[in-house]
Coordinates of C-alpha atoms and ligand atoms in Angstrom, one line a residue:
X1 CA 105.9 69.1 147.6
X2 CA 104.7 70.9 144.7
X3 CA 106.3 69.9 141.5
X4 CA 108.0 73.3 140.1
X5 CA 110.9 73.4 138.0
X6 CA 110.9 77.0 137.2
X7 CA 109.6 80.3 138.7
X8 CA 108.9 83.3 137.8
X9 CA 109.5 86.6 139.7
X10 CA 108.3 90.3 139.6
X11 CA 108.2 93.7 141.1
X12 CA 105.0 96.1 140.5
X13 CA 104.1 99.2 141.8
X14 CA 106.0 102.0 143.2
X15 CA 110.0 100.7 143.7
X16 CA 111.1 100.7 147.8
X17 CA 114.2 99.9 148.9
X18 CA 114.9 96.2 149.7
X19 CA 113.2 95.0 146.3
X20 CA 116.6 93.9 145.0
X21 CA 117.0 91.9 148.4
X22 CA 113.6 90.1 148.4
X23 CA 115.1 89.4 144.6
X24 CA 118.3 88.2 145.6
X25 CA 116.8 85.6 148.2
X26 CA 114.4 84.2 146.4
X27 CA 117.2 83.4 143.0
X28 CA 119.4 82.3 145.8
X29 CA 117.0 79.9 147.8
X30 CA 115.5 78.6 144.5
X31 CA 118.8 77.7 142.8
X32 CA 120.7 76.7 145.9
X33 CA 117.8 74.6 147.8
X34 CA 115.3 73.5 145.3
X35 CA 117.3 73.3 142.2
X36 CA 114.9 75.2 140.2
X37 CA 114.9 77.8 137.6
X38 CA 114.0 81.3 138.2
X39 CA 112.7 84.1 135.5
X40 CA 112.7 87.3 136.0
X41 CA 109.6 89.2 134.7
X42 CA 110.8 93.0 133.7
X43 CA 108.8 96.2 134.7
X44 CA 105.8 95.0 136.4
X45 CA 103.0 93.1 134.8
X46 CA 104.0 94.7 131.8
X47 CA 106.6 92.2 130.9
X48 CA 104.4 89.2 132.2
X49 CA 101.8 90.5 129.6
X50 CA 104.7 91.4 126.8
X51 CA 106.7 88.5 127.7
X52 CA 109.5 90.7 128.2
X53 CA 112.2 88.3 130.3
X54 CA 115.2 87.1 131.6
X55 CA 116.9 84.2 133.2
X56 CA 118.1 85.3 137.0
X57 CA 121.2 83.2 137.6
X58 CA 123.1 83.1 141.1
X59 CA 125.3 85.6 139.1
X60 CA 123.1 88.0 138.2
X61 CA 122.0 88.6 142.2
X62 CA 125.6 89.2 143.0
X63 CA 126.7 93.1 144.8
X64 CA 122.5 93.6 144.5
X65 CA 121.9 93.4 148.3
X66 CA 122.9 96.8 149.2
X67 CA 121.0 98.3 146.2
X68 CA 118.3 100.4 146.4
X69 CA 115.6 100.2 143.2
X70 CA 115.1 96.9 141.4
X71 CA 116.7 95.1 138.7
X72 CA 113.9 93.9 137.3
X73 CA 112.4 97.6 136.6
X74 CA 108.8 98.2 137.4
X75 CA 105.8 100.3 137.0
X76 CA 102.5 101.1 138.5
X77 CA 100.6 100.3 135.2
X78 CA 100.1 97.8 133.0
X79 CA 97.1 96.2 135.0
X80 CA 96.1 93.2 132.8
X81 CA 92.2 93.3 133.5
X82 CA 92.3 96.8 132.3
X83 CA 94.9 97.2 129.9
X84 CA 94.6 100.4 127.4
X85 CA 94.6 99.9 123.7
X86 CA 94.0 101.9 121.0
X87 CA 91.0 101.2 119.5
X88 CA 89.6 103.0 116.0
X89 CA 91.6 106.0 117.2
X90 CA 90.2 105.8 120.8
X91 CA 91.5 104.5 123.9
X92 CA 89.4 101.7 125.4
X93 CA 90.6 99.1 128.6
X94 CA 90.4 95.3 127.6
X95 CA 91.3 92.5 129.8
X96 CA 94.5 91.1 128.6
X97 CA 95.0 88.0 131.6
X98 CA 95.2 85.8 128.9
X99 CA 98.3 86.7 127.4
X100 CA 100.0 86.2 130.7
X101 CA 99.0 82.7 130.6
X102 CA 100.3 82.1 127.5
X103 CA 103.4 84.0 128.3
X104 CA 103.8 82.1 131.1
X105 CA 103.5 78.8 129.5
X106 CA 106.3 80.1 126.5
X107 CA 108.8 80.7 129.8
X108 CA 108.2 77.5 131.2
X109 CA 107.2 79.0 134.5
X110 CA 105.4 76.9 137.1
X111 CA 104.5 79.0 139.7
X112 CA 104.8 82.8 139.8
X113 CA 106.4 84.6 143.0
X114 CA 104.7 88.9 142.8
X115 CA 106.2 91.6 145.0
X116 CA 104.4 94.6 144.9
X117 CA 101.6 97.0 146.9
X118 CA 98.4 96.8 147.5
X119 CA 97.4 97.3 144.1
X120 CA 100.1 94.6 142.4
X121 CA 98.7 92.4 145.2
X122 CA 95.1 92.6 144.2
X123 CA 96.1 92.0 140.6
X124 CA 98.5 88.5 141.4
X125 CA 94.7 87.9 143.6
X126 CA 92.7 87.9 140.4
X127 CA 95.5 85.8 138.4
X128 CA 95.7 83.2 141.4
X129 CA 91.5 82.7 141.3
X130 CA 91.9 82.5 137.2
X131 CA 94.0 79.9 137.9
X132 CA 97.9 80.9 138.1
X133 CA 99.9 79.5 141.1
X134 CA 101.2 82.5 142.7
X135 CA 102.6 83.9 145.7
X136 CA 102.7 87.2 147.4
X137 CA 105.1 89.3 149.3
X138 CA 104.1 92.7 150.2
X139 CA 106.2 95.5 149.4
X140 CA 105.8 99.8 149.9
X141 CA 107.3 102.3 152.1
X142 CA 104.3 103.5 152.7
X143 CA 103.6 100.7 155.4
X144 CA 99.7 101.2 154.6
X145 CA 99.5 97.0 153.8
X146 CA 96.9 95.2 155.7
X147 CA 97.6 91.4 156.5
X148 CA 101.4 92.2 157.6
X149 CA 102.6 94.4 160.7
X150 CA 105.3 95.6 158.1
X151 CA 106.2 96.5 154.7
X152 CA 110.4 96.2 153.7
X153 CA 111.3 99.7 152.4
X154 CA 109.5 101.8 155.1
X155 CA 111.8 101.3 157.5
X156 CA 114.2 102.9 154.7
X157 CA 112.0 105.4 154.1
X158 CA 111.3 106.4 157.8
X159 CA 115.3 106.4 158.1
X160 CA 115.7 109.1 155.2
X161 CA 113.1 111.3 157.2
X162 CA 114.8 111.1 160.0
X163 CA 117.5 112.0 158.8
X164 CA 116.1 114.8 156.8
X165 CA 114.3 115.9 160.3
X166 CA 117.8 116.6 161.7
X167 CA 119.6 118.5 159.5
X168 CA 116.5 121.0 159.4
X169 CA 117.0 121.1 162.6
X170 CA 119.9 122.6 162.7
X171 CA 119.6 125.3 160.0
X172 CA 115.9 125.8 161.8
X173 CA 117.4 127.0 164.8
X174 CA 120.3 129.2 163.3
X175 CA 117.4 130.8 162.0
X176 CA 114.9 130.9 164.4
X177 CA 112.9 129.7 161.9
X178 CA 109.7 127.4 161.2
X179 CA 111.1 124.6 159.3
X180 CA 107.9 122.5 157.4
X181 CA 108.9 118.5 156.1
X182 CA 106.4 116.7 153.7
X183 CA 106.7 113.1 153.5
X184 CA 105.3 110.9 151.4
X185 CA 102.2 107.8 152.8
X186 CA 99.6 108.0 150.9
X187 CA 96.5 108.0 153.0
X188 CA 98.3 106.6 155.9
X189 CA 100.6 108.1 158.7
X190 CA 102.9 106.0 159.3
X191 CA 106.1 107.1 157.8
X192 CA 105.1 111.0 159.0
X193 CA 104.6 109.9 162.6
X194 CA 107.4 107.1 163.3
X195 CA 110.0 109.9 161.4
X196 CA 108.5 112.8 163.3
X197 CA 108.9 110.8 167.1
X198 CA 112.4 109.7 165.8
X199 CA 113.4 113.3 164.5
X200 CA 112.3 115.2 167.3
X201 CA 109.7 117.4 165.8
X202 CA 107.1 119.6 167.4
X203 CA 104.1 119.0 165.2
X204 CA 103.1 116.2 163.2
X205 CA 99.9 116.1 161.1
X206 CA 98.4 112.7 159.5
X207 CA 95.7 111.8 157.3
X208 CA 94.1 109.9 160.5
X209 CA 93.9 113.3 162.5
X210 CA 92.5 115.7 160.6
X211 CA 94.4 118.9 162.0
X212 CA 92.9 122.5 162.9
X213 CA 95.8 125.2 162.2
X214 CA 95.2 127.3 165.5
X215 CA 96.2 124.1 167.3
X216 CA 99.3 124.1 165.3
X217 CA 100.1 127.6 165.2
X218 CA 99.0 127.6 169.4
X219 CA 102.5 124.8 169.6
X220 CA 104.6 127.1 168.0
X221 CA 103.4 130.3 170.0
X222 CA 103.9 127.8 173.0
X223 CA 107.9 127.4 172.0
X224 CA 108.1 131.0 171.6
X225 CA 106.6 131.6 175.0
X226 CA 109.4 128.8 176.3
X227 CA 112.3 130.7 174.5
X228 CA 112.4 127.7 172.0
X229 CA 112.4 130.0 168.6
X230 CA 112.1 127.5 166.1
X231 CA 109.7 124.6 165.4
X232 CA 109.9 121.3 163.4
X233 CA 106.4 120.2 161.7
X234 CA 106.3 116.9 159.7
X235 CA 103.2 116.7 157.5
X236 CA 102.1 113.6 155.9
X237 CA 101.0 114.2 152.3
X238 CA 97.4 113.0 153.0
X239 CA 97.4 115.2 156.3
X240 CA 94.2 117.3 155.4
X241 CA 92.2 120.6 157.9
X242 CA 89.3 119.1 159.9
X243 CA 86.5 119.5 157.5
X244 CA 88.9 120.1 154.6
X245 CA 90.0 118.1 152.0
X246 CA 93.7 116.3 151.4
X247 CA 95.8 118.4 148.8
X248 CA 96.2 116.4 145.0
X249 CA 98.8 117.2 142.9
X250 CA 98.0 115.1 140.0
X251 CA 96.2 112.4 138.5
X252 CA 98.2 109.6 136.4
X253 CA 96.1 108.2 133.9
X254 CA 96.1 104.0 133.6
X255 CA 98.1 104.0 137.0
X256 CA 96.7 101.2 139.3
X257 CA 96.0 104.5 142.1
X258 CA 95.8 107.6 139.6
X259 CA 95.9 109.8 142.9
X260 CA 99.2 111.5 143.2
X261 CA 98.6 113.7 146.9
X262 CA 101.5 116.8 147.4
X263 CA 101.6 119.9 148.0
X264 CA 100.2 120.5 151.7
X265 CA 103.2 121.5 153.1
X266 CA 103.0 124.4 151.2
X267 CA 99.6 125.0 152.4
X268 CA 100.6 124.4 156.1
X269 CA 103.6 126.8 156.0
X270 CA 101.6 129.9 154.2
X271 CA 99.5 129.6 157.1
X272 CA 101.3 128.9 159.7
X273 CA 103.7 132.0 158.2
X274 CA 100.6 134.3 158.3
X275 CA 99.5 133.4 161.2
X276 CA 102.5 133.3 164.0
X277 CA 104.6 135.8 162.3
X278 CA 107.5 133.4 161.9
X279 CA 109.4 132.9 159.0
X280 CA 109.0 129.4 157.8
X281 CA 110.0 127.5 154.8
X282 CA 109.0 124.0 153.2
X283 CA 111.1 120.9 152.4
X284 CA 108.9 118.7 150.1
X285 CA 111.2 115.1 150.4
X286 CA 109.9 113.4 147.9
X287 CA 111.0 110.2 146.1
X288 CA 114.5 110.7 148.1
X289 CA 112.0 108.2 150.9
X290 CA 111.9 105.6 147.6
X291 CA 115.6 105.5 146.8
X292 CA 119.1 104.8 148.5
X293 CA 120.2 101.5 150.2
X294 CA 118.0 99.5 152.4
X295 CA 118.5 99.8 156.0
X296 CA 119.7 96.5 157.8
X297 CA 116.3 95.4 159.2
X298 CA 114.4 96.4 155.6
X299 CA 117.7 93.5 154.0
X300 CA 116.6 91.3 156.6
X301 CA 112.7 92.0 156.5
X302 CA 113.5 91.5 152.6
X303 CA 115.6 88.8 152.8
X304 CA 113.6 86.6 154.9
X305 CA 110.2 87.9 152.5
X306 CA 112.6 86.0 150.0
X307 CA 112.9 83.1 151.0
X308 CA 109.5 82.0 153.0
X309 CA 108.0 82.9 149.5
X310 CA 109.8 80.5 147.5
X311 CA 109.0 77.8 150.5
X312 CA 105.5 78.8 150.1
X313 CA 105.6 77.9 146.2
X314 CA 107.3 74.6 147.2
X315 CA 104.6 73.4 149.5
X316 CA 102.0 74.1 147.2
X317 CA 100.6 76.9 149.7
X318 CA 99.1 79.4 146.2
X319 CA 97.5 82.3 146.8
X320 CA 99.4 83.4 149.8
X321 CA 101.5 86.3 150.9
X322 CA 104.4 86.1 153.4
X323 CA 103.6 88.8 156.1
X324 CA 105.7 89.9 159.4
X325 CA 103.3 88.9 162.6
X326 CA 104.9 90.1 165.7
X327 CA 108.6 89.0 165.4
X328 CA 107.8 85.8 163.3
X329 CA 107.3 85.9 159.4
X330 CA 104.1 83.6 158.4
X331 CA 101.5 83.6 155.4
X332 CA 97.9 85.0 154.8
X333 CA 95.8 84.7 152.1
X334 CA 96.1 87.0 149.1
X335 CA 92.8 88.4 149.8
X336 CA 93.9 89.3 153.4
X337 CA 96.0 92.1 152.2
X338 CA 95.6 93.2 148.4
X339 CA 93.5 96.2 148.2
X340 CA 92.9 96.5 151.9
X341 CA 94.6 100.0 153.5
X342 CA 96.0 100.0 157.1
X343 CA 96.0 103.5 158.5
X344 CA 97.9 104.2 162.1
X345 CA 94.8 103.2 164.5
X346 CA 94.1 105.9 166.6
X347 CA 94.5 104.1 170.0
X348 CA 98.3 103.6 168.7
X349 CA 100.7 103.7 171.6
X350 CA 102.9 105.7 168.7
X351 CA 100.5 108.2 169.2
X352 CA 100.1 108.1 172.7
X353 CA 103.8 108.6 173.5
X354 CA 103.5 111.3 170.8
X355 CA 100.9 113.0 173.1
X356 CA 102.9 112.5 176.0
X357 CA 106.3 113.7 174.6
X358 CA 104.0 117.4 174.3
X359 CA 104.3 116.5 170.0
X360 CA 101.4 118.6 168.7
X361 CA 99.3 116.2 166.5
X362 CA 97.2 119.1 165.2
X363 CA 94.0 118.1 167.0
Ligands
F6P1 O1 103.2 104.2 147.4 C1 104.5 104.7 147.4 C2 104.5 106.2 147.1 O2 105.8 106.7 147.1 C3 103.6 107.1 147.9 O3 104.1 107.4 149.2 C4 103.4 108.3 147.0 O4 102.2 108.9 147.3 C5 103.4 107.6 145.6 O5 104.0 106.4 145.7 C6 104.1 108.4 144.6 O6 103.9 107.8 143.3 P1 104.8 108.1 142.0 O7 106.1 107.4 142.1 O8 104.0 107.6 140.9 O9 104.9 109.6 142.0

């Protein structure tokens, strides 16, 4: 056994929903089991480097299960080896890891527990191999983590998308209409693909497949042909035309990933609008995938995240992450999964049975 009094505890990156779960098990397992302290860092790596904090008590974690967001705030800045200052009127990036040392030695903290994405991940990777004790546990909707067959919050997300997928439906075929969903995923497909087989839709385009739009617009012609008038297509938000190029809405400055993709949805519908005839009309769903209450295998995913990452600190085992392999929750090392992106593979059986159900995939 490791001998840790006190941990320490944030969220980075992007919020998803079970955060406040994978919070609420780890306060719980270290209080109850180990008897230790537990602090909670707030927004990100900013208050490790601020030493903004507070003491999580058994109290604090009480009604949070259900929760979406996260107490403890967070952000997808503030990375400490390249932290903006001001310098003679011009902003520069310093490394700043040092501060978080200190801070960490002013809270008393023995051993530091980081959920966050791929980016907060490769950050707590640097910290461990400059010599902080700290654990991982791997956190987006997205579900674009390597090292883990799942992230908590996607199944959330997926959820919300599915949901979304069915009341388009309805209002789709009142109008005999083309009905066009963007979802979030960054460069993967995941939450566009497992929402677009659970929501019935006709079309799905991810960033794995790049699409052509006469196969798209050939589907929907199909329908029509089948008396079918309407047509459901879910794009992903890094779906991009073969040869073509994935659609960015912004850039954020200082974010860990300043690529903020949106907006081809827009670009599908125009076309596909032009093209069949049909009227058609875009739904862009947005951070309604981050927010609401976690489903009950994201609390459990969560929950168990929780509490394997506190065991981890107490056997010593730095520099891990919990991940989900198969059914059974187990631990890599950081390097395993921070910065590394899993994409849908394209021998999928997700995307076979999309094939076979006659889901257009664009290609
Ligand atoms: O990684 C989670 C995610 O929601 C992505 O799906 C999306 O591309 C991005 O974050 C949006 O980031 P922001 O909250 O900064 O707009």
């Amino acid at each position: 056994m490791a001998r840790v009094k006190r941990i320490g505890l944030l969220t980075g990156g992007g919020d998803a929903p079970g955060l406040n779960a994978v919070i609420r098990a780890v306060v719980k397992t270290a209080i109850k089991e180990y008897g230790l302290g537990v602090v909670g860092f707030l927004n990100g790596f900013g208050g490790l480097i601020k030493n903004q904090a507070r003491e999580l008590t058994e109290k604090d974690v009480v009604g949070i299960l259900p929760r979406g967001g996260t107490i403890l705030g967070t952000t997808n800045r503030d990375n400490p080896f390249h932290y903006p200052v001001v310098k003679e009127g011009k902003k520069v990036f310093v490394d700043v890891s040092d501060r978080i040392f200190e801070n960490i030695s002013i809270q008393e903290v023995d051993a530091l527990i980081v959920i966050g994405g791929d980016g907060s991940l490769a950050i707590a990777r640097e910290l461990y191999e400059k010599g902080l004790p700290v654990v991982g546990v791997p956190k987006t909707i997205d579900n674009d983590l390597a090292a883990t067959d799942q992230t908590f919050g996607f199944d959330t997300a997926l959820t919300t998308a599915m949901e979304a997928l069915d009341k388009l439906h309805t209002t789709a075929e009142s109008h005999h209409r083309v009905m066009v969903l963007e979802v979030m995923g960054r460069y993967a497909g995941w939450i566009a693909l497992t929402a677009g087989i659970a929501g019935g839709a006709d079309v799905i385009l991810i960033p794995e497949i790049p699409y052509q739009i006469d196969k798209v617009v050939e589907k929907i012609t199909e329908r029509g042909k089948q008396d079918k008038k309407f047509s459901i297509i879910v794009v992903a938000e890094g779906a991009k035309p073969e040869g073509g190029e994935m659609v960015v809405q912004k850039t954020v400055e200082d974010s860990y990933d300043p690529i903020r993709l949106g907006g081809i949805g827009h670009v599908v519908a125009q076309q596909v609008e032009e093209m069949t005839g049909k009227e058609t009309r875009v739904t862009i769903l947005g951070h309604l995938q981050r927010g609401g209450s976690p489903t009950a295998f994201d609390r459990i995913l969560a929950t168990r995240y929780g509490t394997m990452a506190v065991n981890l600190i107490m056997e010593g085992r730095f520099g891990e992450m919990v991940c989900l392999s198969g059914t059974k929750i187990t631990s890599v090392p950081l390097g395993e999964g921070a910065g590394k992106m899993r994409q849908v593979p394209l021998d999928s059986d997700l995307i076979r049975s999309a094939r076979q159900l006659g889901i257009s995939l664009g290609d």
